[in-house]
mmCIF file of C-alpha atoms in Angstrom:
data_model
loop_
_atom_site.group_PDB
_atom_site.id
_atom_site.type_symbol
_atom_site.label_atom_id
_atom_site.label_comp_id
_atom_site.label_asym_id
_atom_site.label_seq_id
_atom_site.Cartn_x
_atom_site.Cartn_y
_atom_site.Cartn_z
ATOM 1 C CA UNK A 20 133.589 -54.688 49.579
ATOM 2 C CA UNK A 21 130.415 -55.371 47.892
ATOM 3 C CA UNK A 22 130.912 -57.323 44.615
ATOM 4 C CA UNK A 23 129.454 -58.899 41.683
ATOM 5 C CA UNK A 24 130.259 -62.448 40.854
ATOM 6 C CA UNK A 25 129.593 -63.687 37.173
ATOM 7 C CA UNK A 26 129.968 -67.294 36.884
ATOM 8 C CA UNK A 27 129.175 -67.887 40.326
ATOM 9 C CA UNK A 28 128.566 -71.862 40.524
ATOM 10 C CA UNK A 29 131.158 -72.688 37.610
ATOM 11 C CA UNK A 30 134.374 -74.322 37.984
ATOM 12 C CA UNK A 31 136.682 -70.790 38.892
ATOM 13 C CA UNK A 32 133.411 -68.762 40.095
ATOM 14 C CA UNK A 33 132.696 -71.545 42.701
ATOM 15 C CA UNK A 34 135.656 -70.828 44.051
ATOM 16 C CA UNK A 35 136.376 -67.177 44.035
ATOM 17 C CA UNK A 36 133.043 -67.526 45.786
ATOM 18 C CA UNK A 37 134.413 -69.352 48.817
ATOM 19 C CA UNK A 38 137.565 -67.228 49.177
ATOM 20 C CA UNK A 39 135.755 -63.877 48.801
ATOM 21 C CA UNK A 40 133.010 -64.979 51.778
ATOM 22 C CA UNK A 41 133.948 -62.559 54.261
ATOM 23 C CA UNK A 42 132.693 -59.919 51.257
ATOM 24 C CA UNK A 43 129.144 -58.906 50.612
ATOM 25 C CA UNK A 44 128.754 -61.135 47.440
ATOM 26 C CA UNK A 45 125.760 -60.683 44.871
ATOM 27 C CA UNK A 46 125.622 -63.683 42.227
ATOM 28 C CA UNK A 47 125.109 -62.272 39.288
ATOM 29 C CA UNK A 48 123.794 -64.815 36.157
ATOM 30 C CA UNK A 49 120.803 -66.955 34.868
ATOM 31 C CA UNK A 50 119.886 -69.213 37.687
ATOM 32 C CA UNK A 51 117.587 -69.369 40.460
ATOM 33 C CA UNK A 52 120.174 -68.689 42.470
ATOM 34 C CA UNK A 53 121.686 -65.819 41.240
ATOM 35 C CA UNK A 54 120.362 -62.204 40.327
ATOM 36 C CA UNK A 55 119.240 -62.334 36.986
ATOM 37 C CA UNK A 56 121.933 -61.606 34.319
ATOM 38 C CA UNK A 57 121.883 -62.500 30.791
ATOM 39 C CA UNK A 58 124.982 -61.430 28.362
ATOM 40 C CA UNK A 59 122.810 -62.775 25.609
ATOM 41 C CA UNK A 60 120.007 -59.818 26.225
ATOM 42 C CA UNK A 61 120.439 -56.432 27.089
ATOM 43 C CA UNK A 62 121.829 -55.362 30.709
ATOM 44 C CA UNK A 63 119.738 -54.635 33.567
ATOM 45 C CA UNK A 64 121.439 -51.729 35.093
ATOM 46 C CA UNK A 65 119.909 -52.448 38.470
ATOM 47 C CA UNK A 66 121.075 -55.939 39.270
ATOM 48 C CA UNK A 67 124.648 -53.864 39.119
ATOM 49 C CA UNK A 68 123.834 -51.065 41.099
ATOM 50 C CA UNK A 69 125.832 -50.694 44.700
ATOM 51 C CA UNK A 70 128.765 -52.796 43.445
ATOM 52 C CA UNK A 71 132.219 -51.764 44.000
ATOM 53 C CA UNK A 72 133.801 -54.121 42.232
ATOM 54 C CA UNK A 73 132.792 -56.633 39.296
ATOM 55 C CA UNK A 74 133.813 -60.367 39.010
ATOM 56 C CA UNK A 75 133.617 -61.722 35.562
ATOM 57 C CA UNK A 76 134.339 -65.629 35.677
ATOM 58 C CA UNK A 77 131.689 -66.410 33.235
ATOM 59 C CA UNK A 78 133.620 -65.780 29.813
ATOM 60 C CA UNK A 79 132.610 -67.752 26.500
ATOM 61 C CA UNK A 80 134.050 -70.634 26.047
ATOM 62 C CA UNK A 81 135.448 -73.281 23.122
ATOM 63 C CA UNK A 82 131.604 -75.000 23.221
ATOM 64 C CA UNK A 83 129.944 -71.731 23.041
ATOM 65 C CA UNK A 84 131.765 -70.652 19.349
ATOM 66 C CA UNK A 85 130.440 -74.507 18.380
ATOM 67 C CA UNK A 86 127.354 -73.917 19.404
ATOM 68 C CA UNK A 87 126.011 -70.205 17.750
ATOM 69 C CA UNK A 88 129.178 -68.282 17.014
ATOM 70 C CA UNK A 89 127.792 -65.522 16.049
ATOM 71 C CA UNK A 90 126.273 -65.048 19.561
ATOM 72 C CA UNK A 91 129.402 -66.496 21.426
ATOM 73 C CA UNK A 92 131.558 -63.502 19.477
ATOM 74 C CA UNK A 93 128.461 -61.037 20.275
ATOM 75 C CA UNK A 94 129.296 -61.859 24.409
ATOM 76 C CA UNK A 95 132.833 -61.363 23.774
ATOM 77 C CA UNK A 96 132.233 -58.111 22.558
ATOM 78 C CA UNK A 97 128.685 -55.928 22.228
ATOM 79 C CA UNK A 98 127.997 -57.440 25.447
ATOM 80 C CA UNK A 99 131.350 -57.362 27.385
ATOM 81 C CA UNK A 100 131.204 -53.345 26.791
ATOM 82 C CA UNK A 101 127.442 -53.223 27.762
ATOM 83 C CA UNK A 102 128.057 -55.168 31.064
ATOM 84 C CA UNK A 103 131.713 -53.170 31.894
ATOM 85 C CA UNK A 104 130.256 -49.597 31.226
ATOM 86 C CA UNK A 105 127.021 -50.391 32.673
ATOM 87 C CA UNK A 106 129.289 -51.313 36.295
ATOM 88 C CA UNK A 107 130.864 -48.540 36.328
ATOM 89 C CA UNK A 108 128.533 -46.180 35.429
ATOM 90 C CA UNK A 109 126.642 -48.408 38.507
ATOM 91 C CA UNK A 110 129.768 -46.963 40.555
ATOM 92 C CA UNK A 111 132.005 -50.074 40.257
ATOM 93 C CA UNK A 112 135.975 -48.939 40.267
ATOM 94 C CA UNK A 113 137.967 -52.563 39.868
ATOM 95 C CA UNK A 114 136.584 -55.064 37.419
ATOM 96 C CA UNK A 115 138.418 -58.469 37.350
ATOM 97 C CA UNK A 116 138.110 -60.700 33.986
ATOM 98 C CA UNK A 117 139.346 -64.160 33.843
ATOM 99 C CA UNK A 118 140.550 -65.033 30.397
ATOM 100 C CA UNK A 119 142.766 -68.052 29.234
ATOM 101 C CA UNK A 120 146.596 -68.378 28.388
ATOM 102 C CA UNK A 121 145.367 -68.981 24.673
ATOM 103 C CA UNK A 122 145.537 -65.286 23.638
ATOM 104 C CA UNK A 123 149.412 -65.868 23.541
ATOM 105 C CA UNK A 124 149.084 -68.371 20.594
ATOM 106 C CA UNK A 125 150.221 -71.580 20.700
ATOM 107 C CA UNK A 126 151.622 -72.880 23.532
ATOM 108 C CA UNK A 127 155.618 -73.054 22.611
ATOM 109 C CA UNK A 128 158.623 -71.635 24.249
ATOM 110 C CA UNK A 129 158.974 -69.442 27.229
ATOM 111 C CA UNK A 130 155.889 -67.199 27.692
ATOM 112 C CA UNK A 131 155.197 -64.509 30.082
ATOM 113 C CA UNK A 132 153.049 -61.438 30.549
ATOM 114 C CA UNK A 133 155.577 -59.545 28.256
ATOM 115 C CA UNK A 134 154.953 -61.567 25.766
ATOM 116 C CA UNK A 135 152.972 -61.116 22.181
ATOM 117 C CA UNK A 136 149.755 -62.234 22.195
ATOM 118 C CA UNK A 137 148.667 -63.763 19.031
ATOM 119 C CA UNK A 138 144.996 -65.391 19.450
ATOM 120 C CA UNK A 139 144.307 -67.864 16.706
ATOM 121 C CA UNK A 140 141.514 -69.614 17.902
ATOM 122 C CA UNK A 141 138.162 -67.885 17.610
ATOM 123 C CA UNK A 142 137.567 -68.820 21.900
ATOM 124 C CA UNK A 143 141.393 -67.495 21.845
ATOM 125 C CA UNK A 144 139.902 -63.885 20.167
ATOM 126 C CA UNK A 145 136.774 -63.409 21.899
ATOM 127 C CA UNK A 146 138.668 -63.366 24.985
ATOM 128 C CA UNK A 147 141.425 -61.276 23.820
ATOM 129 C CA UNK A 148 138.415 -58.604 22.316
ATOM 130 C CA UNK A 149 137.066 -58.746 25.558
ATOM 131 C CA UNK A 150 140.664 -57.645 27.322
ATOM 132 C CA UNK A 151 141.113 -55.213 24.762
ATOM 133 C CA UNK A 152 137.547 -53.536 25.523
ATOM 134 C CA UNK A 153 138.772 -53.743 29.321
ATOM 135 C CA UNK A 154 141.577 -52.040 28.590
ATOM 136 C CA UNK A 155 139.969 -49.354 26.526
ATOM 137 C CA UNK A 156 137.674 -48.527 29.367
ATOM 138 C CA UNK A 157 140.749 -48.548 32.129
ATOM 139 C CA UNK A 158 142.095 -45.533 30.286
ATOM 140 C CA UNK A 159 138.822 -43.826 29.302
ATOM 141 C CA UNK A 160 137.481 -44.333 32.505
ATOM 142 C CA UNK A 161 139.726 -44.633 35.464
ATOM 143 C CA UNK A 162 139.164 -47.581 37.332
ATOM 144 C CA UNK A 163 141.443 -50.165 37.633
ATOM 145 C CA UNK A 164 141.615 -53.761 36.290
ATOM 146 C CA UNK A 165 143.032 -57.549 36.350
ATOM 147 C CA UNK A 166 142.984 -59.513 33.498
ATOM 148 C CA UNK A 167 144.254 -63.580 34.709
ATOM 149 C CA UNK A 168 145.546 -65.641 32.090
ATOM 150 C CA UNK A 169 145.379 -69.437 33.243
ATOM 151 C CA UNK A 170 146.457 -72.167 31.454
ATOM 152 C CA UNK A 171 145.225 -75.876 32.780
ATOM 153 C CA UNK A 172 142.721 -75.125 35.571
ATOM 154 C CA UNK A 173 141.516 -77.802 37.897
ATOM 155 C CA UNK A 174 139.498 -77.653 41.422
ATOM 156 C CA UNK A 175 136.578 -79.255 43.186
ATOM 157 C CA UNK A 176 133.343 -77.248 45.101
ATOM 158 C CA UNK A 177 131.927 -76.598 42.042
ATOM 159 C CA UNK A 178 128.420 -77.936 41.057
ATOM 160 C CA UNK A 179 128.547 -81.124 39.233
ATOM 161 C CA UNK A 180 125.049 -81.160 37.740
ATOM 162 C CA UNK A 181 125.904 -78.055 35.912
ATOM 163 C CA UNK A 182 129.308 -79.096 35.087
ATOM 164 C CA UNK A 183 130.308 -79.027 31.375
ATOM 165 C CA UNK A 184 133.853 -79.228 31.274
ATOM 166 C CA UNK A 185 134.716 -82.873 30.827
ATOM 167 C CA UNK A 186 136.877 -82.608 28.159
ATOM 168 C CA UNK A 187 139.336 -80.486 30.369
ATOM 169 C CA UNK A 188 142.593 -82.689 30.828
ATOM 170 C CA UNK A 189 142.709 -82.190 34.588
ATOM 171 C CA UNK A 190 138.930 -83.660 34.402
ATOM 172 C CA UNK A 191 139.450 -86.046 31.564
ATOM 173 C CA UNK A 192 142.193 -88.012 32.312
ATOM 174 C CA UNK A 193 141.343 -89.380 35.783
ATOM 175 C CA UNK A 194 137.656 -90.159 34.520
ATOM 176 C CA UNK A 195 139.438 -92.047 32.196
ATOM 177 C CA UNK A 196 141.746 -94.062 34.672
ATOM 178 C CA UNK A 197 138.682 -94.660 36.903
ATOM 179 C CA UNK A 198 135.392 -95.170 34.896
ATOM 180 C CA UNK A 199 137.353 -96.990 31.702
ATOM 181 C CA UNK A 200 140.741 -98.565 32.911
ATOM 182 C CA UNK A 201 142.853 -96.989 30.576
ATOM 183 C CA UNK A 202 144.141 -93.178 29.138
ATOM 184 C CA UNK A 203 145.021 -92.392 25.810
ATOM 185 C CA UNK A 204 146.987 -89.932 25.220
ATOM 186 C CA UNK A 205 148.254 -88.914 21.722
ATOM 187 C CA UNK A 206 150.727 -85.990 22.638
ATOM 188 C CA UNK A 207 152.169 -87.024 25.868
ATOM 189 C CA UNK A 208 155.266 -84.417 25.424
ATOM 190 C CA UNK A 209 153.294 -81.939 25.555
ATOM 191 C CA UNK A 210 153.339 -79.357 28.527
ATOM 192 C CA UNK A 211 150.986 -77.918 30.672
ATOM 193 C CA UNK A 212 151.251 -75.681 34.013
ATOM 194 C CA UNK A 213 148.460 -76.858 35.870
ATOM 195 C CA UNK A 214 146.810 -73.930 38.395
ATOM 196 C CA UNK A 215 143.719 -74.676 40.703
ATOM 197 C CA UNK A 216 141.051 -73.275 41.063
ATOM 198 C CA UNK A 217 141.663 -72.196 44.576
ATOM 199 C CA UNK A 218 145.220 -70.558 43.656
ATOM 200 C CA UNK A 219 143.376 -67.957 41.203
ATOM 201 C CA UNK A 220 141.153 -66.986 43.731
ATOM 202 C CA UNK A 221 143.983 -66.297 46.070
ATOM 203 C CA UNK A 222 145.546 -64.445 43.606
ATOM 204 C CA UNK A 223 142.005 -62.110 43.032
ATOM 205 C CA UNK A 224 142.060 -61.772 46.416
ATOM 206 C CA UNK A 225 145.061 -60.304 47.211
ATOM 207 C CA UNK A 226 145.182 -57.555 44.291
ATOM 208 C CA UNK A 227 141.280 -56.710 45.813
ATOM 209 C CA UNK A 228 143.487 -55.839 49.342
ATOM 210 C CA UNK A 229 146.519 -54.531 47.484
ATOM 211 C CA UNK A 230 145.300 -50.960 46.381
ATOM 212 C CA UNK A 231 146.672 -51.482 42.947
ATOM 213 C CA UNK A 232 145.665 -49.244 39.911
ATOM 214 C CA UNK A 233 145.639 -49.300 36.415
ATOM 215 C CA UNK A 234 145.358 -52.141 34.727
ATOM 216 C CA UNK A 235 147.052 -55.461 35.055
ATOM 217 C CA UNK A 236 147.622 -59.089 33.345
ATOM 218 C CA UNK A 237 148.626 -61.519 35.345
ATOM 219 C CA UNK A 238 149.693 -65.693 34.237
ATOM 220 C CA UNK A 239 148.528 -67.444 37.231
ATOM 221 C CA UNK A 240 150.907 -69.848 37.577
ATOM 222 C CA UNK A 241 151.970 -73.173 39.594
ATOM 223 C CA UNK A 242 155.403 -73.986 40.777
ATOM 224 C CA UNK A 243 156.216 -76.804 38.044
ATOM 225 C CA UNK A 244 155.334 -77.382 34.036
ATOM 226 C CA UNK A 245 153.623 -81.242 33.798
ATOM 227 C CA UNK A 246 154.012 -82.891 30.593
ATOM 228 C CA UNK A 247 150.389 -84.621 29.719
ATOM 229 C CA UNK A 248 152.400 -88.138 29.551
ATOM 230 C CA UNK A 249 153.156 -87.295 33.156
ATOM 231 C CA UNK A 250 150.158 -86.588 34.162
ATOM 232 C CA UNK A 251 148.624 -89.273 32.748
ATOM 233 C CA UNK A 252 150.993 -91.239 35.018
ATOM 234 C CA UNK A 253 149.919 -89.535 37.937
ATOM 235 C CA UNK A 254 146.225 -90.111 36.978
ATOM 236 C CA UNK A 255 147.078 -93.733 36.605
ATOM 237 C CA UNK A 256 149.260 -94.206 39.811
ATOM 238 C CA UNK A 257 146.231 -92.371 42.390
ATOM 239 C CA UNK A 258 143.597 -94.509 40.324
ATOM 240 C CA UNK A 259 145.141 -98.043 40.811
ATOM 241 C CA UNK A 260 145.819 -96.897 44.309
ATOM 242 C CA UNK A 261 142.371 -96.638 45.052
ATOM 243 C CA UNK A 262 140.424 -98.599 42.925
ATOM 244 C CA UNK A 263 142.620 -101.917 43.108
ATOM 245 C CA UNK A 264 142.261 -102.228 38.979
ATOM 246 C CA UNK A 265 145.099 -101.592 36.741
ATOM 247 C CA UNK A 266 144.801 -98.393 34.296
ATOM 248 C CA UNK A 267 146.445 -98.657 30.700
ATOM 249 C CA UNK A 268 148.552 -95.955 29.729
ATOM 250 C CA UNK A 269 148.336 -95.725 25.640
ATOM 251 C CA UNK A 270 151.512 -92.751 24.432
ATOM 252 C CA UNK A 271 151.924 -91.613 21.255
ATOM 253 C CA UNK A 272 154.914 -90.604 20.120
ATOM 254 C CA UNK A 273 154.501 -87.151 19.215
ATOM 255 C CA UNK A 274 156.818 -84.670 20.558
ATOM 256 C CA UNK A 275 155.377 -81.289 19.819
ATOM 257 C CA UNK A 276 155.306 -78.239 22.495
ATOM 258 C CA UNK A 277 158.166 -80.377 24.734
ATOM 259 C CA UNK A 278 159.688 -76.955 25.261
ATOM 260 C CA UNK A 279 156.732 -75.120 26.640
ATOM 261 C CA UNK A 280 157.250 -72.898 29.967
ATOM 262 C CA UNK A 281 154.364 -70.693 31.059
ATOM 263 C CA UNK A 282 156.023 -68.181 33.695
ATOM 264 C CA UNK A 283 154.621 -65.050 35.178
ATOM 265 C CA UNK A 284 156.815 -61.840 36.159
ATOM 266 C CA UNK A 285 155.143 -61.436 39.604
ATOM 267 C CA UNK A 286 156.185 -64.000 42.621
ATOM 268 C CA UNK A 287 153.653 -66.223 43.352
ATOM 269 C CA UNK A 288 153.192 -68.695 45.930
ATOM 270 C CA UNK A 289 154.757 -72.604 45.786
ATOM 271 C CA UNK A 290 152.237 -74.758 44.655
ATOM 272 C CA UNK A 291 153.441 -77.529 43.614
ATOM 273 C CA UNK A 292 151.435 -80.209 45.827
ATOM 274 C CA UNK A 293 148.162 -79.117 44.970
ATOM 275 C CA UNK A 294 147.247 -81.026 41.621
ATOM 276 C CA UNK A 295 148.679 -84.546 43.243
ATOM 277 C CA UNK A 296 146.139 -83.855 45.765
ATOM 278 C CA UNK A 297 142.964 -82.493 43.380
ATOM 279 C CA UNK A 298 143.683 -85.873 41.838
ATOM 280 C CA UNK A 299 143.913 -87.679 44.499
ATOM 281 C CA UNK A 300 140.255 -86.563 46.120
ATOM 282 C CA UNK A 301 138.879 -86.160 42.665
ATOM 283 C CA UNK A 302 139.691 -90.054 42.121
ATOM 284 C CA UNK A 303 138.335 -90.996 45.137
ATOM 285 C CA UNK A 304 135.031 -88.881 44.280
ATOM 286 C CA UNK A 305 134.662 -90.985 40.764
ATOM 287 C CA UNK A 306 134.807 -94.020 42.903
ATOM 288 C CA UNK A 307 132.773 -93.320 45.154
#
């Protein structure tokens, strides 16, 4: 298949890009590496032309809607409808969008693809918009879709220079162990359901091969729910291993979300070795 990869060096792009290899892949975004694609400006029709199917792994994010809202809301939306109908009227006939497990609200209780979305935040609603206009353009126009919905992503093979992302827990916390000696965590109760990098491209993969139609959400998800008290543990445990210095865990007390499951109605794959081992090679990386 030919196809279009937005997002093509970032933390899920970089790795979609390694899985899909065996595919003719054009890089589609603002770098010297990639053919020139700008959601903030109008589309060039031509850098989509010969596609069959479109990768979008370059949505807004939290940092964009604190840096020019207005513009971050304007990619989620003007833009998102400019780039999809441009693709397919390019002759693209599967577009894939990642999105985030925050267009189901808060993260309480059991949640699955059946249920409710209610996006609070306004990174939660531009991504949600941007479904929605996905959606819309399934039924008006035939081709198919997958919309993935993870919830804690981590991986490696991405580009560090252009790495943003700190701030993500799976990133955050064993910086912390390793360059400071100690994590801080205020919430430990509260659940995640860490999925890599590599287990999302896996999963784009195999609807690509599957011949599905329509359109399609799918929760991404990893074989076991982590609270962030335990993962701060598991941060600390790999870091002392390999650095020989002891790392601090500070708790709080706060038991909110404890009861937090994020499922998915399709059967996926067992994962559940492969965030002890991003950690692991991740610490060693930072101490290196």
């Amino acid at each position: 298949m030919n196809i279009g990869l937005l997002g093509s060096f970032g933390l899920i792009g970089s790795a979609i890009r390694v899985r899909l290899a065996g595919h003719t892949l054009r890089y589609l975004g603002r770098s010297q590496d990639e053919c020139y694609l700008d959601l903030n400006k109008p589309i060039d029709a031509t850098q989509l032309q010969g596609l069959d199917v479109l990768i979008h792994a370059a949505g807004v994010r939290d940092e964009d809607f604190n840096v020019d809202s207005v513009q971050a809301y304007n990619r989620s939306t003007v833009a998102i409808y400019e780039l999809f109908s441009k693709a397919i009227e390019s002759g693209v006939t599967k577009i894939v969008y990642i999105s985030t497990a925050h267009v189901y609200g808060p993260m309480v209780g059991a949640i699955n693809e059946t249920t409710a979305v209610n996006p609070l935040s306004d990174y939660a609603i531009g991504h949600y918009a941007s479904e929605q206009i996905l959606q819309r353009l399934v039924r008006e126009r035939g081709i198919e879709a997958l919309i993935i919905r993870p919830n804690a992503v981590f991986g490696l093979g991405f580009d560090q220079k252009r790495f943003t992302r700190w701030q993500l827990v799976p990133f955050l916390f064993p910086k912390k162990a390793v360059c400071e000696g100690r994590i801080a965590v205020n919430s430990p109760a509260i659940k995640r359901n860490f999925i890599s990098t590599d287990a999302i491209a896996g999963e784009i993969e195999q609807w690509l091969l599957a011949g599905s139609s329509g359109y399609k959400v799918l929760n991404p998800v990893a074989s076991s729910m982590l609270s962030l008290g335990e993962f701060a543990g598991l941060c600390a445990e790999i870091a002392e291993k390999e650095t020989g210095a002891p790392v601090a865990l500070e708790l709080g007390s706060s038991n909110q979300a404890d009861d937090f499951n994020y499922s998915s109605i399709y059967p996926q794959p067992c994962r559940s070795e492969e965030l002890k081992q991003f950690v692991s090679v991740f610490t060693q990386m930072l101490n290196s």
